[in-house]
Tab-separated table of C-alpha atoms in Angstrom:
chain	number	residue	atom	x	y	z
A	1399	ARG	CA	38.765	-6.754	12.823
A	1400	VAL	CA	39.236	-10.468	12.944
A	1401	LEU	CA	38.972	-12.649	9.812
A	1402	PHE	CA	39.856	-16.057	8.705
A	1403	ARG	CA	42.708	-16.457	6.345
A	1404	SER	CA	40.271	-17.910	3.561
A	1405	ASP	CA	37.888	-15.004	4.166
A	1406	LEU	CA	40.781	-12.688	3.575
A	1407	ALA	CA	41.553	-14.183	0.243
A	1408	ARG	CA	38.060	-14.294	-0.843
A	1409	ARG	CA	37.632	-10.528	0.133
A	1410	PHE	CA	40.786	-9.611	-1.618
A	1411	ASP	CA	39.429	-11.346	-4.816
A	1412	LYS	CA	36.218	-9.493	-4.646
A	1413	SER	CA	37.620	-5.905	-4.252
A	1414	ILE	CA	41.291	-5.249	-4.414
A	1415	GLY	CA	41.589	-8.101	-6.935
A	1416	PHE	CA	39.926	-6.097	-9.546
A	1417	PHE	CA	42.946	-4.011	-9.739
A	1418	TRP	CA	45.838	-5.913	-8.086
A	1419	GLN	CA	46.366	-9.328	-8.767
A	1420	ALA	CA	47.798	-11.810	-6.072
A	1421	THR	CA	47.737	-15.534	-5.674
A	1422	HIS	CA	46.320	-16.805	-2.402
A	1423	GLN	CA	49.977	-18.086	-1.749
A	1424	GLN	CA	51.182	-14.511	-1.951
A	1425	ILE	CA	48.549	-13.279	0.404
A	1426	TYR	CA	49.342	-16.040	2.934
A	1427	ARG	CA	53.016	-15.297	2.575
A	1428	GLU	CA	52.430	-11.570	3.180
A	1429	LEU	CA	50.217	-12.343	6.171
A	1430	SER	CA	53.225	-14.295	7.530
A	1431	ARG	CA	55.547	-11.349	6.993
A	1432	MET	CA	53.112	-8.830	8.573
A	1433	GLU	CA	52.799	-11.061	11.631
A	1434	ALA	CA	56.558	-11.396	12.014
A	1435	ALA	CA	56.643	-7.441	11.730
A	1436	GLY	CA	54.281	-7.152	14.678
A	1437	TRP	CA	51.506	-5.700	12.437
A	1438	ILE	CA	49.032	-8.591	12.962
A	1439	THR	CA	48.492	-11.448	15.281
A	1440	SER	CA	46.924	-14.807	14.354
A	1441	GLU	CA	45.610	-17.681	16.183
A	1442	ALA	CA	44.389	-21.187	15.198
A	1443	ALA	CA	40.451	-20.931	14.361
A	1444	PRO	CA	38.203	-22.234	17.131
A	1445	ASP	CA	37.267	-25.376	15.257
A	1446	GLY	CA	39.267	-27.823	17.290
A	1447	GLY	CA	42.136	-28.171	14.874
A	1448	LYS	CA	39.958	-29.598	12.171
A	1449	THR	CA	41.154	-27.066	9.515
A	1450	ARG	CA	44.253	-24.949	9.015
A	1451	LYS	CA	42.382	-21.804	9.256
A	1452	ARG	CA	43.656	-18.913	11.214
A	1453	LEU	CA	42.066	-15.799	12.797
A	1454	TYR	CA	43.763	-12.510	12.054
A	1455	THR	CA	43.642	-9.276	14.000
A	1456	VAL	CA	45.357	-6.039	13.082
A	1457	LEU	CA	47.380	-4.474	15.774
A	1458	PRO	CA	47.962	-0.881	16.389
A	1459	ASP	CA	51.396	-1.071	14.716
A	1460	GLY	CA	49.712	-2.522	11.639
A	1461	ARG	CA	47.429	0.452	11.335
A	1462	THR	CA	50.259	2.791	11.653
A	1463	GLU	CA	52.326	1.068	8.911
A	1464	LEU	CA	49.358	0.947	6.786
A	1465	ALA	CA	48.896	4.762	7.088
A	1466	ARG	CA	52.440	5.490	6.473
A	1467	TRP	CA	52.537	3.105	3.440
A	1468	ALA	CA	49.233	4.750	1.992
A	1469	ARG	CA	50.768	8.345	2.399
A	1470	GLU	CA	53.818	7.212	0.432
A	1471	PRO	CA	53.550	8.610	-3.166
A	1472	SER	CA	53.927	6.364	-6.106
A	1473	PRO	CA	54.163	6.862	-9.757
A	1474	PRO	CA	51.661	5.923	-12.213
A	1475	ALA	CA	52.133	2.585	-13.508
A	1476	PRO	CA	53.498	2.645	-17.070
A	1477	MET	CA	51.321	0.731	-19.883
A	1478	ARG	CA	53.032	-2.411	-20.740
A	1479	ASP	CA	51.120	-4.445	-23.167
A	1480	ASP	CA	52.687	-6.684	-25.717
A	1481	PHE	CA	49.552	-6.355	-27.949
A	1482	MET	CA	50.768	-2.766	-28.677
A	1483	VAL	CA	53.971	-4.097	-30.079
A	1484	ARG	CA	52.086	-6.543	-32.263
A	1485	MET	CA	49.721	-3.673	-33.492
A	1486	ARG	CA	53.146	-1.727	-34.448
A	1487	ALA	CA	54.398	-4.610	-36.221
A	1488	ASP	CA	51.087	-4.853	-38.045
A	1489	ALA	CA	51.722	-1.218	-39.071
A	1490	ALA	CA	55.318	-2.001	-40.095
A	1491	ILE	CA	54.991	-5.106	-42.036
A	1492	GLY	CA	51.370	-5.449	-43.149
A	1493	PRO	CA	48.135	-7.157	-41.937
A	1494	LEU	CA	48.891	-9.891	-39.421
A	1495	GLY	CA	45.407	-11.070	-38.669
A	1496	LEU	CA	44.826	-9.300	-35.290
A	1497	ALA	CA	41.151	-8.706	-35.733
A	1498	ALA	CA	40.204	-12.008	-33.755
A	1499	GLU	CA	42.238	-10.791	-30.767
A	1500	LEU	CA	40.672	-7.525	-30.761
A	1501	LYS	CA	37.312	-9.052	-30.849
A	1502	ALA	CA	38.292	-11.173	-27.869
A	1503	ARG	CA	39.841	-8.196	-26.095
A	1504	HIS	CA	36.584	-6.325	-26.678
A	1505	SER	CA	34.469	-9.186	-25.545
A	1506	ALA	CA	36.670	-9.420	-22.222
A	1507	HIS	CA	36.261	-5.731	-21.532
A	1508	ALA	CA	32.728	-5.795	-22.261
A	1509	SER	CA	32.238	-8.834	-19.726
A	1510	GLN	CA	34.198	-7.071	-16.966
A	1511	LEU	CA	32.271	-3.764	-17.714
A	1512	GLU	CA	28.830	-5.735	-16.969
A	1513	ALA	CA	30.398	-7.035	-13.949
A	1514	TYR	CA	31.464	-3.587	-12.688
A	1515	ARG	CA	27.914	-2.200	-13.585
A	1516	ALA	CA	26.228	-4.920	-11.569
A	1517	ILE	CA	28.339	-4.097	-8.629
A	1518	GLU	CA	27.366	-0.469	-9.055
A	1519	ALA	CA	23.646	-1.282	-9.469
A	1520	ARG	CA	23.855	-3.333	-6.183
A	1521	ASP	CA	26.165	-1.162	-3.981
A	1522	PHE	CA	25.492	2.390	-5.158
A	1523	PRO	CA	21.823	2.625	-6.481
A	1524	PRO	CA	20.667	6.256	-7.701
A	1525	GLY	CA	19.670	8.500	-4.678
A	1526	LYS	CA	21.628	6.403	-2.165
A	1527	ALA	CA	23.250	8.799	0.405
A	1528	LEU	CA	26.897	7.557	0.647
A	1529	THR	CA	29.339	8.235	3.495
A	1530	ARG	CA	32.947	9.395	2.637
A	1531	GLU	CA	33.984	5.617	2.747
A	1532	GLY	CA	31.184	4.886	0.163
A	1533	ARG	CA	32.104	7.806	-2.046
A	1534	ILE	CA	35.626	6.551	-2.181
A	1535	GLN	CA	34.667	3.214	-2.905
A	1536	ARG	CA	32.266	4.163	-5.643
A	1537	LEU	CA	35.143	6.444	-7.066
A	1538	ILE	CA	37.344	3.363	-7.216
A	1539	LEU	CA	34.589	1.352	-8.979
A	1540	GLN	CA	34.155	4.261	-11.416
A	1541	THR	CA	37.782	4.009	-12.461
A	1542	GLY	CA	37.330	0.427	-13.375
A	1543	ILE	CA	34.034	1.342	-15.474
A	1544	ARG	CA	35.898	4.207	-17.294
A	1545	TYR	CA	38.893	1.970	-18.019
A	1546	GLU	CA	36.834	-0.882	-19.498
A	1547	GLU	CA	34.758	1.833	-21.430
A	1548	ALA	CA	37.934	3.282	-22.903
A	1549	TRP	CA	39.309	-0.097	-23.953
A	1550	MET	CA	36.153	-1.062	-25.619
A	1551	ALA	CA	36.224	2.200	-27.679
A	1552	TRP	CA	39.880	1.692	-28.454
A	1553	THR	CA	39.285	-1.899	-29.699
A	1554	GLU	CA	36.274	-0.724	-31.824
A	1555	GLU	CA	38.473	1.852	-33.329
A	1556	ALA	CA	41.227	-0.441	-33.867
A	1557	LEU	CA	39.096	-2.914	-35.539
A	1558	GLN	CA	37.996	-0.353	-38.234
A	1559	VAL	CA	41.306	0.699	-38.839
A	1560	ILE	CA	43.099	-2.792	-39.284
A	1561	GLU	CA	40.064	-4.097	-41.311
A	1562	ASP	CA	40.296	-0.653	-43.467
A	1563	ARG	CA	36.489	0.094	-42.756
């Protein structure tokens, strides 16, 4: 499939960007590395040189490399959240006024959950027959939904505990 570089970055932000963060600069650097490895090709966009846009095409070696990488096992990522250290400090030395941050976190998770639910309603309405690809995409989205729901429940419980309710 052929895409413009800017389209790739936008598509990344709207899908993979929900669970893997990368700057556009990182994406472009990786595209250059992939081209040097012979996994993709690129050419200037057919706009007469008016922009720096490039068209990218995945080569057979690129598909082979993606399949190899995707089959490679990876351990679950450990949780690393400095707020948990601050919660531990609150437990050890007394109230530190963390309620405002907990409320802000709850709001952020609620906002992200709302975005995921909107995607779910748009892309996976009840009764819609899904291909295997669609079921996998829905499964990934459900992971995000459950993640946000779990964090919202945790922040609600944490607020009750630190506010001694």
